[in-house]
Amino acid sequence: MLLVPCPNCGPRNSADLRYGGESHARPDPATAAPLQWRGYLYLRDNPAGWLRETWYCRSGCRRWFTLERNTATNEFRDPPQPGDKRGAKA
Amino acid sequence: MADSPAFESPVVRSYETSEDGDLLLTDVSATIKWLVRASPDGAVADQLGASFGSSSAAASGATVLGSRPGEWIVLGTAAEAAGAVEGLEGLDSSDLVSCLDWTHGRALFRVTGNEAARMLEKVCSLDWSDPMTPDGAVASASVAKVTCDVARNDVDGTPSYLVFCDRSFGQYLFDALIDAGDEFGLVVGPAGG
Amino acid sequence: MTMSRLEAQPTEVIDRSTTQRFRWNGKRFSGFEGDTIASALAAAGEHVFSRSMKYHRPRGILTADYWDPNLLVQVGDDPNVRAGHRLLEAGMDVQAQNVWPSLRHDIKAANGLVSRFLTAGFYYKTFMRPQKLWPAYERVLATFAPGGKVDPDTPHRYHDKRYTHPDVVVAGAGPAGIEAALAAAAAGARVLLVEHEHAVGGHLRYAHPEPARAALSELRAALDASDVEVLTDSTVTGRYEDNWLGIVQRNHPIAVERLIKARAKVLVVAPGLIERPFVFSGNDRPGVITSGAARRLINLWGVKPGERAVVFTANSDGDAAAADLDRVGVEVAAVIDGRDGRRVSAAQGSSKALEAVLAGGTRTEADLLVVAAGWTAPTSLLNMSGDRPVYDPNAARFFPSDPPGNVLATGGLAGDGSLDELRAHGAATGQLAAERAAAVAHRYQARTARALPVTGDEPAWVADLRVPLRRTHHPELHRSDTHGMIDFSEDVGSKDLVAAAREGYDSVELAKRYTTATMGSAQGKLETVNTVAAIAEARGETIAQVGTTVWRPPYAPLTLGALAGRVFEPVRVSSIHPWHEANGVRTILAGQWIRPDHYGDPAAEVRNVRANVGLIDVTPLGKLDLRGPDIPKLLNLLYTNKWSKLPVGKVRYGMMCAEDGVVLDDGVTGRLGEDHYLMTTTSSGAAGVWEWVENWLQTERPHWRVHVTPVTTAYSSINVAGPKSRELVSRVVEGVDLSPEAFKYMEVRTATVAGVAGCFMWRIGFTGELSFELHVPAGHGMHVWEALMEAGADLGVGPFGLEGQRIMRLEKGHFIVGQDTDGLTLGPSTGLSPLIKLDKDDFAGLPELAWAADRKLPMIVAIQPDDPNVVPEEAAQIVRGDTNEILGRITSSRMSPMLGRAICLGQVEPELAAGGTKVTVLLVSGERISATVMDHHAHFDPDGERLRG
C-alpha cells in the first residue's frame, strides 16, 4: 500500500486518505463556456509521469492537500503543500 | 425536572468488571470534552500549548490534545475543562475561535497496560512504537474500521491510550476492543469519567 | 518403492514417544508428533498419494515439502491441504483428492490411454461448439475437475489480523536469513524473521554432516538470545508499494490463520532455492523424487525412502543425497553424474520395480530414482518489488537484477558459496538493512506529527558494498532426450508446450495461458524454468531470450479466511436503541445505522401519528454545527436557494447540487444565534456532505471564517409528530412559548426538555403533520424519549419507525435523495426550480443548472395506479403502451393507510409530466397497468394545513 506523505500527519497509508484526483482550477461560473466547465468536470490529463493531485486525509488530519506524484513510479515530490486548488470531483 | 438527569454512556451492555488486570479497558465516556477550533498558530494555540500531534496540561488541570491542525480536544472534569476553555473565544478578535461541548458527541475509552500497544496493533495500522507514538502523542486513525482520535496518556509510567469515536459507534468499538484484547487477558474496568 | 521408518536420526524432528493415530482413506494409520501427513504415510509404506489432474496417473512424493504438487489431500472438510507440509495431528481424517472411485482403482485413469487427445488447448478446441451444448459438457467435465470438496456448512472459524512496523523483515530463515536477522538486530533494528517451514534453519535442518548440525545449533542459540521476533510456518505472501508486506501466519495459537500487514523499512529476501525436477519420460512416476525429498525424508522424519536407488546428480546436493541413502542402508545401484554429460532418459516399470533408463539405453532396476538437476530461484518478492531477474546460463538459474534499495537479496537467491560465505553475506546484508532502515525510520519519525522529535540529521543512505556471492557453474539441465512432465499440478508435459509453440503460442505468457503450465497449485515454483526452457527449445532460442513469467502475489496460497481477517462491521446505534429493542422493534440496517423500521404494524403507526401523536428516533439525521461570520456565504454556495437573510430563530429548507447539477443532498438549516447555525443533511449523506463542505472551505474559500463540526451523534434527535404533538411537547419543555403564534412552522428554539438543558427544537414537517423535532444532548436521549412516552400516555403516544415515516412522506410527496433521485437527476427535475436561484453570483453546480433551465428534463411526479389495490414495485418501468420503450420508472410506492390506495412517486420523461397524463407501468410479473400522473406531489393534504396547525 502506497505511503502518502501527508503534510500534517506525516506518512500515512493510502487507505487512510481519499484520492481527490488531478488538481484543477474551478472556472469562474459567471463566464465559463460549456466546454470549459465540462472539461473541469470530466476531462483529465492522466499523464504517465508527474501529476499534481489532491488527497484528503480522511482518517487523519481531515485536511485536503495537493502534491506531485509520478504515476509511473509512485514517487512523491516533497514537501507537499496544503492545497489551494480544489480537487474533489462533483 | 429540577435536577439535570444523569449522563447515559453509549456503552449499555453490562460486563463483569475488575480493576485488577494487566490490560485494563475502561469506559470514560462521561469525561467532559470540549472541542476548540482556532488558527493553528495564533494566540489560542499559544495558550493551549499543544501543537497538532501532541498534548499538554492546562493550568486548570484539564488535558489538552492537539487533535488536528487548529483543533484541540480539552478533557477533564467539568470545572477543569471549563477553566481551560474560558476566555478563549475572546482571546484574539482577529481569529475565529469556537468552543463546543463535545461530551455527548464522542465515546471515550481508556486502555492501560504494557500489552496495550500490541492489542491496538490488531485493530489499527498506526505504528505504536515508543519513538513514533510516545507518551502525549495524538493522532487520528481507523480503529476497527471506525475513524477515531487516539492519544497516548500514560498512567504512572504504564502505557495508556485514550480512544475517542463517534458516540453512536461506542458500543461496537468497546466490544471490538474487548475482542482484540482477549489474547492479552483484557479486563473491563468500572466505568469512570 | 517401499518406505519404512529408520532408526533414530540425529537431525530428526519427530518425537517417537508420541504416537498420533489418524485415518487415510478410511483406514487406520499412525505416525509421530513432528511428522507431516506425508512423512507418516510414507513411513507406513504408502507410495501413491494422488492422481494427476488430467490423466489420473498415480503420483507419489516428489519434493516432500510445501510445494509438492502430488501431495494435495483433503483433511476433514479442508480441501487442498498440503500433506508435504501440514503437521500430523491425532484424529485427522485424511482423504485422497481427485480419485474415483478410489486411489488404487481410478477409472478416470483411462484418460491416460487417450492422453494424445488431451493435448494443449484440448478443452478450448473440443468443447467450443456448438455453444448450446456447453452446459452439458460442463457437467461432465466438472466431475473430472481436480480439487477437494468444500462443505458449505463449515462453521465460521476465527481468523486474526495484526499490523506491524518492523525496521527489517527477513523472508526466509535459512543460514543467510538468520545471519541477516541477527546482524540487523545487533545493529539496533527491530527485526521480524519469517520462515515458511515449521522451524528455522533452511537446508541445514536436513543436512547430516556434523559441521552443518553445529552451525544450525549455533544459529538457533543466537536467535533465542536475540530480540528478533521469529515467525515459523509463516510466509511473506506479497510485497507492495513502500514495502507493505502481507504475511500469513499458519501456526497462531488462537487463530486458524493470522494475516499480518507489515510496513517494513527494509525487506531482506532470503528464500533459498527450490529444487526443480528434470524432464524425461516417466519423470512423474511414484519413486522418482528430488534429492531434497530424499534428504528430508531420511533426516527430518527418519523415513527410508526405498531399498535400491539410482541417483542422478548434477550438484553437491545430489551427492549429499547419495551419501545419505548409502548411510541409512539404501543400496545405491548407480550414480549418474550430470556434470559429466550423462543423463537419465526414462523411468519405466511400476513403482515397485522401477527401471531407470540412461541415455544410450543402459537399464538399472531400482525402486527409487533420486534426481538433483538444479534450482529454481524463487524471485517472487523481487518481482513484486519491480525487479526483473536475469537468467545466467552458466549457473543455470535466474539472479536478482536491480531491486529497489529497500529490498535486499541474500542466500542462495543471491549466489553460491560455502556455508561460511553464505552466512557472511547474510550478516553483511543484515547490517546494510539495519543501516538503511535507520535512515527510513529517521525520515518517518521526523515527518510524523505525533512522533518524538528526532535528533541529528537523517543518516546517509549507505551504499551496498557487500562482497557479492559467486555463481557456481551448473549444467543447464531441463529436458533429457525424451519428453516428460513439466507441470505436475496441471499435467502439462514438454510435448504440450512444444505443440503450443508450434501452434503459435510461442511467447511464454501466451503458452502459459494456453497450456495452463505454471498455473496449478505449485504456481511455478517447480516448473517455471522448465516451461521457459521448453518454449526456448521449440523456438530455437535461449532461456534469456524467451524471458520468464512475472511472479505475482501471493507467494504461497492463503485462505480467504486469512484475507478477510477479523470481520469488522461497524454499526451505529442511537442512545435510544435499548428502548426500541425492549419494545418489539424490527430493525433495518441503513448504511451503518441500525434503525427502527417499525414495531409490528407500520400502517397502525401511521394512523396513530395522523390521529394522535407519535415519536420517531431520527438520530442518524446528519447534523453539522456551523460557527462563524461567513456562514451565509457558505450556505449560499452550498445550497441552490438564498440564505443571506435568514433571521435568528428561523429554519429553511435547501437543496444541494453537485458541480454537474445533480442533486446531492437536502435538508433544513436553522439559525441558532448570530454566528451559529445547525445544518441537517440526509442520514446517508451526512459523511459525504461534511467532506464536501470541508473541501469548499479548505480549497476554494480558505479565507472564509467558518468552523464546521459534525455533531450527528452528539444529539439524539426525536421527531414528535401528530395533531397532539404540541400538547405533548408542552408537557416536557420549559421556557418556550409553543403557541402557534409564538412558535411558527419553520422556526427553531433553544429549550430545556425534561430537565435537559441545551436542546434545540424546530417545527418542520417531513410527515406532513404538526411536528416538533427535538435535538437533545445524546447522553440524555433515552431520558427525554422515556419522558415523552410517559407524558403522552393519555394522548395515545406511540413510537413509529422508518417505514411509517416513509409512508407518510410519500403521502405528502416528499422525495428522498438517492431513492427518488439518482446520479443523473438534475436539480430542476425535483420540481423545486423555484428554489434554484440562478441570479446568485455563484453556487455549486450553477452553470449546469443555468443551462438545464432551458431544457425539458425528466421530472419527479406523483403517480396513482388506476387500480387502487395494485402497488407497483419500486423500480418498475414506465413504458410506452405495449412496447418496451422506457419512459420512466416508479421510484417509491406504498399502500397509503390514509387514502386506502396505492400511491407512488416516479421519474418520467417530460412528455408525461403533466398532471392527468395516463402512463403504463410494467410490473415485474410482466403485467401492464394503467396509472395517472397527479397534479401535485402530495397525495394527502396537498395544501399543508395539518403541518402548519
Short mmCIF file of C-alpha atoms in Angstrom, two decimals, chain A residues 60-63, chain B residues 34-40 44-45 48 50-54 64-74 98 102 138 140 149, chain C residues 690 694 698 707-710:
data_model
loop_
_atom_site.label_atom_id
_atom_site.label_comp_id
_atom_site.label_asym_id
_atom_site.label_seq_id
_atom_site.Cartn_x
_atom_site.Cartn_y
_atom_site.Cartn_z
CA GLY A 60 -6.09 11.57 9.85
CA CYS A 61 -5.97 15.36 9.94
CA ARG A 62 -9.07 15.82 7.75
CA ARG A 63 -7.24 18.23 5.54
CA TRP B 34 -14.62 20.34 24.62
CA LEU B 35 -13.62 20.90 21.04
CA VAL B 36 -11.73 24.13 20.45
CA ARG B 37 -11.03 25.47 16.99
CA ALA B 38 -8.84 28.40 16.10
CA SER B 39 -5.91 29.29 13.93
CA PRO B 40 -3.14 26.69 14.39
CA VAL B 44 -5.31 30.42 21.28
CA ALA B 45 -2.74 27.93 20.08
CA LEU B 48 -3.41 25.85 24.83
CA ALA B 50 -0.33 21.57 22.36
CA SER B 51 0.51 21.58 18.68
CA PHE B 52 -1.04 19.06 16.31
CA GLY B 53 0.00 15.57 17.35
CA SER B 54 0.94 16.41 20.92
CA VAL B 64 -5.34 19.40 26.01
CA LEU B 65 -4.89 17.24 22.92
CA GLY B 66 -3.75 18.73 19.62
CA SER B 67 -6.16 16.63 17.63
CA ARG B 68 -5.95 18.32 14.23
CA PRO B 69 -4.24 21.39 12.84
CA GLY B 70 -6.14 24.19 14.55
CA GLU B 71 -8.25 21.82 16.61
CA TRP B 72 -7.91 20.81 20.23
CA ILE B 73 -9.79 18.45 22.49
CA VAL B 74 -9.92 19.63 26.09
CA SER B 98 -15.07 28.41 18.59
CA TRP B 102 -18.44 17.65 22.63
CA VAL B 138 -2.16 12.39 19.50
CA SER B 140 -6.44 10.12 14.20
CA ASP B 149 -8.92 10.17 17.74
CA TRP C 690 -19.19 17.09 5.65
CA GLU C 694 -14.62 20.91 4.12
CA GLN C 698 -10.24 24.38 2.66
CA HIS C 707 -15.95 26.27 11.55
CA VAL C 708 -17.85 23.12 10.66
CA THR C 709 -18.16 20.34 13.22
CA PRO C 710 -20.10 17.12 12.74
#
